[in-house]
mmCIF file of C-alpha atoms in Angstrom:
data_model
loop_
_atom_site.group_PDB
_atom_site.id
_atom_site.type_symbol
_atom_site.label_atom_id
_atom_site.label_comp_id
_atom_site.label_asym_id
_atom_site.label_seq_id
_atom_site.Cartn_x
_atom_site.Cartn_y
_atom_site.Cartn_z
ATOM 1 C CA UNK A 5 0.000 0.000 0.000
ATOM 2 C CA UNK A 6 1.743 3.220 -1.219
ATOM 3 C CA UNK A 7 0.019 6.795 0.440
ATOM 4 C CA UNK A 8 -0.008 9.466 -1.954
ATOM 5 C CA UNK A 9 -0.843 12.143 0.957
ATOM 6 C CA UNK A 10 1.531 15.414 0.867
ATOM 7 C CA UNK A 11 3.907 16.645 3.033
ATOM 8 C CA UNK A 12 2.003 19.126 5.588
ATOM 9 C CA UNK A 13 3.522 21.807 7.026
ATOM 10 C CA UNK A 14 2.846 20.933 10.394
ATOM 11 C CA UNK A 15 4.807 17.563 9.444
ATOM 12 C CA UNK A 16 7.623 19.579 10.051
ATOM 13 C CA UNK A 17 8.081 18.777 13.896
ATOM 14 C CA UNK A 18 8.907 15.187 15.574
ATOM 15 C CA UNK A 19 5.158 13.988 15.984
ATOM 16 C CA UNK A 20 5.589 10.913 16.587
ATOM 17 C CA UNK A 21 4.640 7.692 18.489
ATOM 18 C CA UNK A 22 7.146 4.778 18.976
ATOM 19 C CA UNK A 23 6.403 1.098 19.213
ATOM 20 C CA UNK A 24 9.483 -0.936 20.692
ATOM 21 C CA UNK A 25 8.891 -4.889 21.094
ATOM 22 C CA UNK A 26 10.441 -6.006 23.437
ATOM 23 C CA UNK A 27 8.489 -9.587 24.724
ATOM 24 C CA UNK A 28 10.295 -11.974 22.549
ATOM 25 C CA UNK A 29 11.667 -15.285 24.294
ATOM 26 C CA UNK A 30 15.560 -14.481 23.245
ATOM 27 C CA UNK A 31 16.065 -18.451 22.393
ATOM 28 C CA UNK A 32 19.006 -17.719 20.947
ATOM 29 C CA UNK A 33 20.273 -16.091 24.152
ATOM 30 C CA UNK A 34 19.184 -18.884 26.081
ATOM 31 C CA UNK A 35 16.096 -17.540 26.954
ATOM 32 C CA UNK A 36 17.916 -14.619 28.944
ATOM 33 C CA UNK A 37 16.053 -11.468 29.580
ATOM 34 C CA UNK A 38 17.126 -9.676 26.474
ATOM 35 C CA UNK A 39 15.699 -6.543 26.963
ATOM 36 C CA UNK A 40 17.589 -6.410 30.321
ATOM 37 C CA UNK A 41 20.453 -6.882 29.035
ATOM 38 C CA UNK A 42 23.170 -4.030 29.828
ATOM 39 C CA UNK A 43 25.686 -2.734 27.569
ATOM 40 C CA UNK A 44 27.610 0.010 28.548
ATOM 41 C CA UNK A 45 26.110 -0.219 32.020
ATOM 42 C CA UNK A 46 22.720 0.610 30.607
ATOM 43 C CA UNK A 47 19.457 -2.186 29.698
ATOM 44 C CA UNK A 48 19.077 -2.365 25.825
ATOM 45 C CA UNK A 49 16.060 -1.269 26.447
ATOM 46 C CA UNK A 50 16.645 1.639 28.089
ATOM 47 C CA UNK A 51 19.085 2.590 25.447
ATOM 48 C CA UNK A 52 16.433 2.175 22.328
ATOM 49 C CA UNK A 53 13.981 4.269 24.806
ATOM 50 C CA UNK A 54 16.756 7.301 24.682
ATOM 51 C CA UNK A 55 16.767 7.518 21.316
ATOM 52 C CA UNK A 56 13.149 8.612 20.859
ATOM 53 C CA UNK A 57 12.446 10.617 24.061
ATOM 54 C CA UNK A 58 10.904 13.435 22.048
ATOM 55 C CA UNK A 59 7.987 11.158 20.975
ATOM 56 C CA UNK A 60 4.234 11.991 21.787
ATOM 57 C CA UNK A 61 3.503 8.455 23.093
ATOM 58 C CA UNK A 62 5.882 5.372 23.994
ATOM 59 C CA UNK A 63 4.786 1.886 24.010
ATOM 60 C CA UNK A 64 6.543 -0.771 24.784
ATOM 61 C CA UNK A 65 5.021 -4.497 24.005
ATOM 62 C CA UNK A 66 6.144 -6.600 26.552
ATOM 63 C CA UNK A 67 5.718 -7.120 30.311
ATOM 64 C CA UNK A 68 6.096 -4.353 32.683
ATOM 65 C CA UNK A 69 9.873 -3.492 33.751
ATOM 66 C CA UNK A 70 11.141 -0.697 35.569
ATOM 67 C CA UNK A 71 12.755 1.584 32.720
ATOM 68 C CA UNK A 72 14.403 4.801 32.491
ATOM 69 C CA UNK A 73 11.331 6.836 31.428
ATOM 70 C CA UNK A 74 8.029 6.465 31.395
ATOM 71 C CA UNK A 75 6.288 4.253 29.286
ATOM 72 C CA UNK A 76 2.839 2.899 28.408
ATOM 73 C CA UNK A 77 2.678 -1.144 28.840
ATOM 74 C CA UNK A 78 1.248 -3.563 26.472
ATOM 75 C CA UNK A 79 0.523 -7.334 25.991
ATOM 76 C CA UNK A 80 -0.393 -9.158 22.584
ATOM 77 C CA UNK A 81 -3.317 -11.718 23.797
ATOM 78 C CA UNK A 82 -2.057 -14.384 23.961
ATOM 79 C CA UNK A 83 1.396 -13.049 25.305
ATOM 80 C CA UNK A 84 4.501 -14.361 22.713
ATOM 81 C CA UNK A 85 1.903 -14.500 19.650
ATOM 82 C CA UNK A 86 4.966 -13.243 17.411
ATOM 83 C CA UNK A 87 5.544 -9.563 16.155
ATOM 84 C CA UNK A 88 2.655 -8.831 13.963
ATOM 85 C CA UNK A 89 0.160 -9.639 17.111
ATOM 86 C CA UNK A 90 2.439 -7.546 19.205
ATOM 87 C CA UNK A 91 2.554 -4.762 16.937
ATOM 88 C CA UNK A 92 -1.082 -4.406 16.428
ATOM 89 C CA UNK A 93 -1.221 -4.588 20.224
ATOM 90 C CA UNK A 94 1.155 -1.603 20.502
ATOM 91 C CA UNK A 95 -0.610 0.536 17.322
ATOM 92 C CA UNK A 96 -3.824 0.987 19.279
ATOM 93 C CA UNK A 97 -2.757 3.100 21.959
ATOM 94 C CA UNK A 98 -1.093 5.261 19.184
ATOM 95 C CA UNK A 99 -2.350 8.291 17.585
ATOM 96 C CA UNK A 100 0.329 10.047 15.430
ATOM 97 C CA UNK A 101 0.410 10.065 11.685
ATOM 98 C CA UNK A 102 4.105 8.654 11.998
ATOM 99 C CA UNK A 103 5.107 5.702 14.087
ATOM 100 C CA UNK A 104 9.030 4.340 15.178
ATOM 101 C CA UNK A 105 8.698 0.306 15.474
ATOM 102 C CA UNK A 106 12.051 -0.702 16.952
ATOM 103 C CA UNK A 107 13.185 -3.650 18.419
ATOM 104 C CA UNK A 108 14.806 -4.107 22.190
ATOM 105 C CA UNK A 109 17.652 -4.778 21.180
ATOM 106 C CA UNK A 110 19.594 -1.892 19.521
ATOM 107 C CA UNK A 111 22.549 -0.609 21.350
ATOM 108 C CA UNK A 112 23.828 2.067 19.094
ATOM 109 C CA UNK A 113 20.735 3.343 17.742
ATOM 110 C CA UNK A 114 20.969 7.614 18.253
ATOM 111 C CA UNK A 115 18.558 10.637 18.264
ATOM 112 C CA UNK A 116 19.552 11.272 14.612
ATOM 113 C CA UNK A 117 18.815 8.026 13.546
ATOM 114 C CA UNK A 118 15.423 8.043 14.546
ATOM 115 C CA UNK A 119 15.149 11.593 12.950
ATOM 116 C CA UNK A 120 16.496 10.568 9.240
ATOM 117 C CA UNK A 121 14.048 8.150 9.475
ATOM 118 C CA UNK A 122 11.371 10.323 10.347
ATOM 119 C CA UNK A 123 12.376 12.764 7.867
ATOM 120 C CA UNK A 124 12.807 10.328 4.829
ATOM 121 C CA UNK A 125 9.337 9.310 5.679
ATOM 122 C CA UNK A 126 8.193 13.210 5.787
ATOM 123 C CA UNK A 127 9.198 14.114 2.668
ATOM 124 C CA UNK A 128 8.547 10.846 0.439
ATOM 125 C CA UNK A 129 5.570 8.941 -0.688
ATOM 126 C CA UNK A 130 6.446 5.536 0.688
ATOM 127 C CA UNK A 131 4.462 3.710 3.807
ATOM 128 C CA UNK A 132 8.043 2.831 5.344
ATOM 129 C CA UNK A 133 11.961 4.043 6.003
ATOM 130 C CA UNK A 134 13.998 1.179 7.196
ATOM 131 C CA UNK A 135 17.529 0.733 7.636
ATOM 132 C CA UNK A 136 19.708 -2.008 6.370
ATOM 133 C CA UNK A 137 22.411 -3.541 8.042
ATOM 134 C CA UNK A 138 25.902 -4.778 7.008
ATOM 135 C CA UNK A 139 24.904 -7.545 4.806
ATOM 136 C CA UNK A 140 22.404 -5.259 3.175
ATOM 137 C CA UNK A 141 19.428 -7.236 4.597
ATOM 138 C CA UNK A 142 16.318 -4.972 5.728
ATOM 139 C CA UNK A 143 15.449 -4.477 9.423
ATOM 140 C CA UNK A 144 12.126 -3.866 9.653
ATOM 141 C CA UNK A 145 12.142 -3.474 13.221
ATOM 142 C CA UNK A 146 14.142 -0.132 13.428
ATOM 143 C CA UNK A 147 12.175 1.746 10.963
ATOM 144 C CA UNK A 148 9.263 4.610 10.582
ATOM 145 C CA UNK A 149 6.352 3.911 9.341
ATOM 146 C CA UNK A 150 3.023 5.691 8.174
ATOM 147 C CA UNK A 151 0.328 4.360 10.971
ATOM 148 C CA UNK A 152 -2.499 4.553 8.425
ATOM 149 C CA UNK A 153 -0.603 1.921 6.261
ATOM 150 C CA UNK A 154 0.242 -0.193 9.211
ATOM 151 C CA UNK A 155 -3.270 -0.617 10.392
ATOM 152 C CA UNK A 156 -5.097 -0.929 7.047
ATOM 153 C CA UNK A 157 -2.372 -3.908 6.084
ATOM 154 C CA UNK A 158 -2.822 -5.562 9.583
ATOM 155 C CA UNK A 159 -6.223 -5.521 9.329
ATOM 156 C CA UNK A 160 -6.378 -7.045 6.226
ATOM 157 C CA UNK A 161 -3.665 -9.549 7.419
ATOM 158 C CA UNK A 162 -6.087 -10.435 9.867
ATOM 159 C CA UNK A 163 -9.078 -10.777 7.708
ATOM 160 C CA UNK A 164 -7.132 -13.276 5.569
ATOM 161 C CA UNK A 165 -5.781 -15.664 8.091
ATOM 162 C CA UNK A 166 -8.044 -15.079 11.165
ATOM 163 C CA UNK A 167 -5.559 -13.549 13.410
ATOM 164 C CA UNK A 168 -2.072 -12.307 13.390
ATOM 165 C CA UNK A 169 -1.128 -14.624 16.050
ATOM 166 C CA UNK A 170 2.087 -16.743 14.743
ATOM 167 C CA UNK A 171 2.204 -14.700 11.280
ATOM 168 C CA UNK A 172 5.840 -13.488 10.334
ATOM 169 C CA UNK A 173 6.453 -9.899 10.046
ATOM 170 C CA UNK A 174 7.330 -10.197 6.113
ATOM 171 C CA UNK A 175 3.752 -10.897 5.170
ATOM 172 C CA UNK A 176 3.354 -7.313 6.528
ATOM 173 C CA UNK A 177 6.300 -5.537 4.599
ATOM 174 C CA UNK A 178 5.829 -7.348 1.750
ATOM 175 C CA UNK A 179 2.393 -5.663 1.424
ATOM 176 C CA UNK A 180 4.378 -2.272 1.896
ATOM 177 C CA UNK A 181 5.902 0.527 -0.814
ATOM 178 C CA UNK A 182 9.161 0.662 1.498
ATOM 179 C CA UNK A 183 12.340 3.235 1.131
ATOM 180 C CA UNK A 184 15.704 1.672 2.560
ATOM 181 C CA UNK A 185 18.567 3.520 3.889
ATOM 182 C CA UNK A 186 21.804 1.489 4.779
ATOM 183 C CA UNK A 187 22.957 1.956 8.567
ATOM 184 C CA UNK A 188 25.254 -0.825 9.440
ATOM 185 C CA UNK A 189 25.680 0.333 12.919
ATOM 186 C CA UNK A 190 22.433 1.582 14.081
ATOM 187 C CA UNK A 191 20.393 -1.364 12.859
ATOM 188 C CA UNK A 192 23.576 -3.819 14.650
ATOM 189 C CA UNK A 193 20.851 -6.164 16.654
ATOM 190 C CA UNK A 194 22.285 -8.085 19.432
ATOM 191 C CA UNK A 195 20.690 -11.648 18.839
ATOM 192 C CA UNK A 196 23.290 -13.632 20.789
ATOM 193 C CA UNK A 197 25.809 -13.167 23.590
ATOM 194 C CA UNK A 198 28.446 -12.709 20.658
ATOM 195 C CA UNK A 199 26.486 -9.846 19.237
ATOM 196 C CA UNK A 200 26.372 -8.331 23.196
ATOM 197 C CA UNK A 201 30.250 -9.163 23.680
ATOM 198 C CA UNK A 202 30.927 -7.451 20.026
ATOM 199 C CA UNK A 203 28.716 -4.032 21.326
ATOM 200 C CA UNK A 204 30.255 -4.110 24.591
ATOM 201 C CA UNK A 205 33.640 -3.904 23.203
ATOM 202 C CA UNK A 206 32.856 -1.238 20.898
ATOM 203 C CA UNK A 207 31.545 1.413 23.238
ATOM 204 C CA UNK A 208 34.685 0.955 25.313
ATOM 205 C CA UNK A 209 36.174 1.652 21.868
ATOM 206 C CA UNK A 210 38.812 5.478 22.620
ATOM 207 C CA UNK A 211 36.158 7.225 19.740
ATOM 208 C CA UNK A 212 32.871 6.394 21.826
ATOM 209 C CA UNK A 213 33.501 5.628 25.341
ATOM 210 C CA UNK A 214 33.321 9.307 26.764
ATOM 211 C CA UNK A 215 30.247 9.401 24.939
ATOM 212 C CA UNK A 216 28.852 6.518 25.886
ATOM 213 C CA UNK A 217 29.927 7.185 29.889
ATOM 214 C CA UNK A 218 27.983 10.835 29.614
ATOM 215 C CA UNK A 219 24.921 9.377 28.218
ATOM 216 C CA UNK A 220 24.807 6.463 30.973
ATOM 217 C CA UNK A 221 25.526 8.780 33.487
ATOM 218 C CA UNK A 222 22.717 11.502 32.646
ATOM 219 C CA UNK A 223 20.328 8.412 32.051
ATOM 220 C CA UNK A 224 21.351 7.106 35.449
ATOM 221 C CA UNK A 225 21.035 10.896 36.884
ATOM 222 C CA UNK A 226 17.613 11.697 35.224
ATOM 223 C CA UNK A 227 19.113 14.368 33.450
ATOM 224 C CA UNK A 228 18.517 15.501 30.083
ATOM 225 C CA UNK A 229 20.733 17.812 29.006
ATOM 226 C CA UNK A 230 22.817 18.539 26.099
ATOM 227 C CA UNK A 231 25.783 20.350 27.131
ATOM 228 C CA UNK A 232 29.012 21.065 25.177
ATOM 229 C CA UNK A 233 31.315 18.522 26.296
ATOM 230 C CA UNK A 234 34.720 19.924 24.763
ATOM 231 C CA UNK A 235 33.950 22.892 27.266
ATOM 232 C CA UNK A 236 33.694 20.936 30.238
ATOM 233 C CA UNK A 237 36.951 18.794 29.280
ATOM 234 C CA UNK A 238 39.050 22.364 28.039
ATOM 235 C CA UNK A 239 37.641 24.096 31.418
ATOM 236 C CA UNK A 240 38.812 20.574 33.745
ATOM 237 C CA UNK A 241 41.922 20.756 31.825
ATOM 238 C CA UNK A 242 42.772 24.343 32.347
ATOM 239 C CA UNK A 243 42.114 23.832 35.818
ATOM 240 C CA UNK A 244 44.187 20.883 36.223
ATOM 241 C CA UNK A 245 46.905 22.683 34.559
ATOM 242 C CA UNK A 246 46.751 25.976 36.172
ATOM 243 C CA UNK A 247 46.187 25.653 39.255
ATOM 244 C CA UNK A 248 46.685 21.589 40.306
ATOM 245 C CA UNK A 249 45.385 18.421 39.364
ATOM 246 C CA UNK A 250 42.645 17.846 41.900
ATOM 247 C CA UNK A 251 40.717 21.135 40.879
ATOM 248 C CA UNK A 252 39.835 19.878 37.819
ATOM 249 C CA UNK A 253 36.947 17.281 38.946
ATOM 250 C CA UNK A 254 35.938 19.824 41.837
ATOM 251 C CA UNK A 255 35.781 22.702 39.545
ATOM 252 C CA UNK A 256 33.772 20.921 37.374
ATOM 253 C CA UNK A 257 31.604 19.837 39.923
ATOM 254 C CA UNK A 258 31.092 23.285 41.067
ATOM 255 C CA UNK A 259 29.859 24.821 37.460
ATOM 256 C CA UNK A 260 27.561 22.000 37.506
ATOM 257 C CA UNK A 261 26.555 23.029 40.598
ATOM 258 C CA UNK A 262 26.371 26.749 39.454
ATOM 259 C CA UNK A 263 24.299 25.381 36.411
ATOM 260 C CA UNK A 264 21.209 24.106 38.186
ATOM 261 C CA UNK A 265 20.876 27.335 40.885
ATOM 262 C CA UNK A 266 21.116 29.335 37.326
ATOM 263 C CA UNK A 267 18.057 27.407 35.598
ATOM 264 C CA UNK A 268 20.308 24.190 34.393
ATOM 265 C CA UNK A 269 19.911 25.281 30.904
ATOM 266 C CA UNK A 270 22.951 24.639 28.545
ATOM 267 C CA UNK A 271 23.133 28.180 28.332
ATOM 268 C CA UNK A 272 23.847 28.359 32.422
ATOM 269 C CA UNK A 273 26.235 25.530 31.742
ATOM 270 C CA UNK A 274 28.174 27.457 28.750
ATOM 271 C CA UNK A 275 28.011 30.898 31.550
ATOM 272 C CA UNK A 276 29.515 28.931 34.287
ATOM 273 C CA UNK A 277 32.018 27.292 32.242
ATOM 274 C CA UNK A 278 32.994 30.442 30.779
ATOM 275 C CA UNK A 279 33.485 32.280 34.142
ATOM 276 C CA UNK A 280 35.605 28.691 36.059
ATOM 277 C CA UNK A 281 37.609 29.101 32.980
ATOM 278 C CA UNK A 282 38.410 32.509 32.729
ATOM 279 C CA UNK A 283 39.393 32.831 36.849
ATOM 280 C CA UNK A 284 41.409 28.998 36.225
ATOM 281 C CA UNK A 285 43.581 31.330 33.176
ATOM 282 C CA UNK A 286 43.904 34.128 35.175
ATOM 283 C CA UNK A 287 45.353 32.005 38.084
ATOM 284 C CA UNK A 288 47.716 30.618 35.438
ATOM 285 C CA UNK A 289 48.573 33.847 34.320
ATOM 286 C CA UNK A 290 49.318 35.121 38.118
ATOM 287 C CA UNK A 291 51.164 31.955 38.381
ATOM 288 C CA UNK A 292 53.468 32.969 35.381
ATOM 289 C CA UNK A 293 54.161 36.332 36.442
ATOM 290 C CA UNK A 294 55.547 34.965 39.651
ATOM 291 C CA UNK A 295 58.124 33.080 37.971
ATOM 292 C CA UNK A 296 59.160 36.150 35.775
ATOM 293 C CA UNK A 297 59.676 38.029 38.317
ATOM 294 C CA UNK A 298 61.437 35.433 40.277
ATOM 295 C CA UNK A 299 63.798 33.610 37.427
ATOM 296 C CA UNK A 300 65.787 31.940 40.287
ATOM 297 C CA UNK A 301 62.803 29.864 42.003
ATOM 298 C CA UNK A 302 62.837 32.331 45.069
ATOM 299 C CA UNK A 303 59.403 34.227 45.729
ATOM 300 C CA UNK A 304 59.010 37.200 47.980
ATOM 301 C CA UNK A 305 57.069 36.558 51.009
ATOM 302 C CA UNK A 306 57.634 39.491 52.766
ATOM 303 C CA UNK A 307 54.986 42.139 52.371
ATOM 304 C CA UNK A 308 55.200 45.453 50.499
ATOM 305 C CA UNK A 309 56.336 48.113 53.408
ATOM 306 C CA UNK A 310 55.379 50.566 50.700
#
């Protein structure tokens, strides 16, 4: 089913639900609470529900968890009746034009993957976006769909055979006009305890782990924030440098501190960065002057007289 509806301009904002499935039995991790899982010190779960947190409404298909953020819980009847049963049971507590249907199991899906989708979608005619992964084979469960097209398939799906208990999720995309964008890192699943050894690895990698560490720490935290990190690490280093090494994580601590009595904005973050860092240059610069004046070590301690 291909929708030939045009681009709106309110289409121009992130409305948008997300469906994440997350109630499969993981046989091939021995039955082991996928979802649960933690990479980087984080569930997978909790690191696919990051990734959307701008969405209008969350569901998650599966049984209730404690998560990160707030959710709304639901079951496919009966309970492991396969992903087109658990889709349709996540679809009717949406309402958006656009729905996200994502797995559990994505640990390096971002914020701007989930927006490329969204805007692919936006500004084309097709019911779908998915990514592909390495082996250029389509993952249809980190993708954005058109809701209209997913209900008027399922239904139809269900019409045919009776229910979409047991029915595999190509039946559905096969029905659908999809577009395809190849992500080989985003759409990386984690299927088996190799796949969760192989992401674990790679956030520890030198290019991702401070990344990584200040996402699980403001998930951990309850903050979200975006804050320019190359500030933080110049002011700690300036700091460290100019006036001695412990300052740096106490200084740091302090502008955060700063931050939140200011409105904990990244704004007040940038202000309170800027000010640590200009008093931690002038320090150096006091520091400097001393020597100068003193080439041979020796510093006067003995106040002016005038």
């Amino acid at each position: 089913m291909t929708s030939n509806e045009p681009p709106r301009a309110s289409d121009a904002g992130p409305v948008y639900d997300v469906v994440v499935l997350a109630g499969g039995a993981a046989r091939r991790l021995g039955g082991a609470d996928k979802p649960g899982v933690r990479v980087g010190g984080r569930a997978l779960l909790d690191r696919v529900l990051a990734a959307c947190t701008d969405a209008s409404t969350t569901v998650v298909v599966a049984d209730p968890r404690p998560t990160a953020r707030p959710v709304i819980w639901a079951r496919e009847d009966p309970p492991g009746g396969g992903p087109l049963a658990a889709l349709d049971a996540g679809l009717r507590h949406t309402a958006a034009r656009y729905v996200l249907v994502l797995s559990a199991d994505l640990p390096f899906l971002q914020e701007g993957t989930a927006r490329t989708l969204l805007t692919v979608l936006r500004t084309g005619g097709a019911d779908g976006v998915l990514l592909t992964d390495a082996d250029g084979r389509d993952q249809p469960l980190v993708a954005a769909y058109r809701t209209s097209s997913l209900r008027h398939e399922l239904a139809a799906l269900a019409k045919e055979h009776g229910a979409l208990t047991g029915l595999p999720l190509r039946r559905l995309t096969a029905a659908l006009d999809l577009t395809r964008v190849p992500d080989p890192v985003a759409s990386f699943d984690c299927d088996t305890w190799d796949d969760i050894a192989t992401a674990r690895a790679r956030i520890r990698e030198h290019d991702h782990v401070l990344d990584e560490w200040i996402s699980a720490v403001k998930d951990e935290l309850g903050i979200d924030l975006d804050v320019d990190t190359g500030v933080l690490l110049d002011l700690a280093r300036d700091a460290a440098h100019g006036v001695a090494r412990p300052a740096a994580p106490l200084t740091t601590f302090l502008v955060g501190y700063a931050a939140a009595q200011a409105g904990g904005d990244p704004e007040a973050v940038a202000e309170a960065s800027r000010k640590a860092a200009a008093l931690a240059l002038r320090w150096a610069e006091e520091a400097d002057g001393d020597t100068a004046a003193a080439p041979d070590g020796a510093r006067e301690t003995r106040p002016d007289a005038g």
